[in-house]
Amino acid sequence: MSRFILLLSISLTYLKVCGDVIKLFGEEYSTDFDTKIELQSSTLTGTVPTTLGLLTRLVHFRVDFNQLSGSIPTQMGNLESIRSIRFDNNRLVGPIPSEFALFTDVYYIFLSNNHLSGTLPSELGLLVAMTELRLTGNQISGVIPSEYAGMLALQNLYFARNKLMGTFPSEIFLLHSLRQIDVEFNRLSGLIPSELAQVTKLNLLQLKGNRFSDELPDTISELTSMVTFTIDDNPGLAWIKETSFSAAVCEKITSCLRTKIVVTDCVCADPRPPTPSVTPTGTPSAPATMQRKKPLAYIPNVVRTSRAPYARAAGAGQRTNWIAFWPRIVVGLLFLGASIYVTLNRSSSTSAQVELEQESEEQSNLLEEAR
């Protein structure tokens, strides 16, 4: 007969507990009350026990920032009350269990920075309560399932630094709750879906280091909540044609992307008719539409993070910061005062010595006269 304890919450965070402490849970203990286990940053080693699935009332489970190895047991699918799971920053291997689809109440799963492999289980699209899914820094391959559009509450999706390929499912951009999407440094290809304009609350879109091709969709200008947008290191992206972006659209992009925008090899066209300018020799120059267009990174209020920003000319429009010179001025005054003091002392000592010599000479003269 197994023992029974009233386990409501246990936290050993930052206590540097070593060994297979995690095996204490589930093997002989169960509870009829909601349970929370927090063992993050505790130097845990070993594997995740299959008996963990016996804690059917486990609600929150954190073992991030440890040294756990092995695979994630499929028995965790029995955690019918689980709401949050954090296995990030460990050494876990193997696939993501499709049994995670049984977590009907889970709202975030963090599995980042492990060695997980295999493909993304399409069954995860059944997690209608999921708000955040983090799988960054693994070795997951295959395509992003379009079934993930079933995560109706999804806000943040982090799949960066994996081996994902294929196109990005346009159905995911129909989730109006999305806030952040990060799929940097994968092998995604094809067109960037124009449906991204449907995600009006999107404030972060990181597509850097993939194989997207063709052109940026015009609908990017409708992302009025965007703060960070990265798309460089996509060799297949062509230069944007004049009909793609007008100057008004470019101005809107730079105003909505308030913090930074990283767009390389892209141009914005001026919708005004070209006016030929006259060169010093009197011959009209080529129209503006025939000249080489400046990349989007040259537009004011736009910051490039992929390369160093173009510096202004030295001294142009810059004010002298006198506060920075105050320490030097004080030190200079101290040296000047010290030199004046030394000079005065030397002059005073010299004059006193002259007076003494004159007095001694007068005394010697008086002695000679007296004789």
Coordinates of N, CA and C in Angstrom, one line a residue, residues 39-42 61-68 72 84-92 100 108-116 132-138:
L39 N 11.7 23.2 -9.2 CA 13.0 22.7 -9.0 C 14.0 23.4 -9.9
Q40 N 13.7 24.6 -10.4 CA 14.6 25.2 -11.3 C 15.9 25.6 -10.7
S41 N 17.0 25.6 -11.5 CA 18.3 26.0 -11.1 C 18.7 25.3 -9.9
S42 N 18.6 24.0 -9.8 CA 18.9 23.2 -8.7 C 20.0 22.1 -9.0
F61 N 4.8 22.7 -13.1 CA 6.0 21.9 -13.0 C 7.1 22.6 -13.7
R62 N 8.2 22.9 -12.9 CA 9.3 23.6 -13.3 C 10.6 22.9 -13.0
V63 N 11.4 22.5 -14.0 CA 12.7 22.0 -13.7 C 13.7 22.6 -14.7
D64 N 13.5 23.8 -15.1 CA 14.4 24.5 -16.0 C 15.7 24.9 -15.4
F65 N 16.7 25.0 -16.2 CA 18.1 25.4 -15.8 C 18.6 24.3 -14.9
N66 N 18.6 23.1 -15.4 CA 19.2 22.0 -14.7 C 20.1 21.2 -15.6
Q67 N 20.4 19.9 -15.3 CA 21.2 19.1 -16.2 C 20.5 17.8 -16.5
L68 N 19.2 17.8 -16.6 CA 18.4 16.6 -16.9 C 18.7 16.1 -18.3
I72 N 11.7 12.9 -22.8 CA 10.5 13.3 -22.0 C 9.6 12.1 -22.0
S84 N 1.2 24.4 -16.7 CA 2.4 25.0 -17.2 C 3.5 24.0 -17.0
I85 N 4.4 23.9 -18.0 CA 5.5 23.0 -18.0 C 6.8 23.7 -18.4
R86 N 7.9 23.6 -17.7 CA 9.1 24.2 -18.1 C 10.2 23.2 -18.0
F87 N 10.7 22.7 -19.1 CA 11.9 21.9 -19.2 C 13.0 22.6 -19.9
D88 N 12.9 23.9 -20.1 CA 13.9 24.6 -20.9 C 15.3 24.6 -20.2
N89 N 16.4 24.7 -21.0 CA 17.7 24.8 -20.6 C 18.1 23.5 -19.8
N90 N 18.0 22.4 -20.4 CA 18.5 21.1 -19.9 C 19.2 20.4 -21.0
R91 N 19.3 19.1 -20.9 CA 20.0 18.3 -21.9 C 19.1 17.2 -22.5
L92 N 17.8 17.5 -22.6 CA 16.9 16.5 -23.0 C 17.0 16.2 -24.5
F100 N 1.4 15.3 -25.3 CA 1.2 16.6 -24.7 C -0.1 17.2 -25.2
Y108 N 1.1 27.3 -21.1 CA 2.4 27.5 -21.7 C 3.3 26.2 -21.5
I109 N 4.1 26.0 -22.5 CA 5.1 24.9 -22.5 C 6.4 25.4 -23.0
F110 N 7.5 25.3 -22.1 CA 8.8 25.8 -22.5 C 9.7 24.6 -22.6
L111 N 10.3 24.4 -23.8 CA 11.2 23.3 -24.0 C 12.5 23.8 -24.7
S112 N 12.8 25.1 -24.6 CA 13.9 25.7 -25.3 C 15.2 25.2 -24.8
N113 N 16.2 25.3 -25.7 CA 17.6 25.1 -25.3 C 17.8 23.7 -24.7
N114 N 17.4 22.7 -25.5 CA 17.7 21.3 -25.2 C 18.3 20.7 -26.5
H115 N 18.2 19.4 -26.6 CA 18.7 18.7 -27.8 C 17.5 17.9 -28.4
L116 N 16.3 18.4 -28.3 CA 15.2 17.7 -28.8 C 15.2 17.6 -30.3
E132 N 1.5 30.3 -25.0 CA 3.0 30.5 -25.3 C 3.6 29.1 -25.5
L133 N 4.3 29.0 -26.6 CA 5.0 27.7 -26.9 C 6.4 28.1 -27.3
R134 N 7.4 27.6 -26.5 CA 8.8 28.0 -26.7 C 9.6 26.7 -27.0
L135 N 10.2 26.6 -28.2 CA 11.0 25.5 -28.7 C 12.3 25.9 -29.2
T136 N 12.8 27.1 -28.9 CA 14.0 27.7 -29.4 C 15.2 26.9 -29.1
G137 N 16.2 26.8 -30.0 CA 17.4 26.2 -29.7 C 17.4 24.7 -29.5
N138 N 16.7 24.0 -30.4 CA 16.7 22.5 -30.4 C 17.1 22.0 -31.8

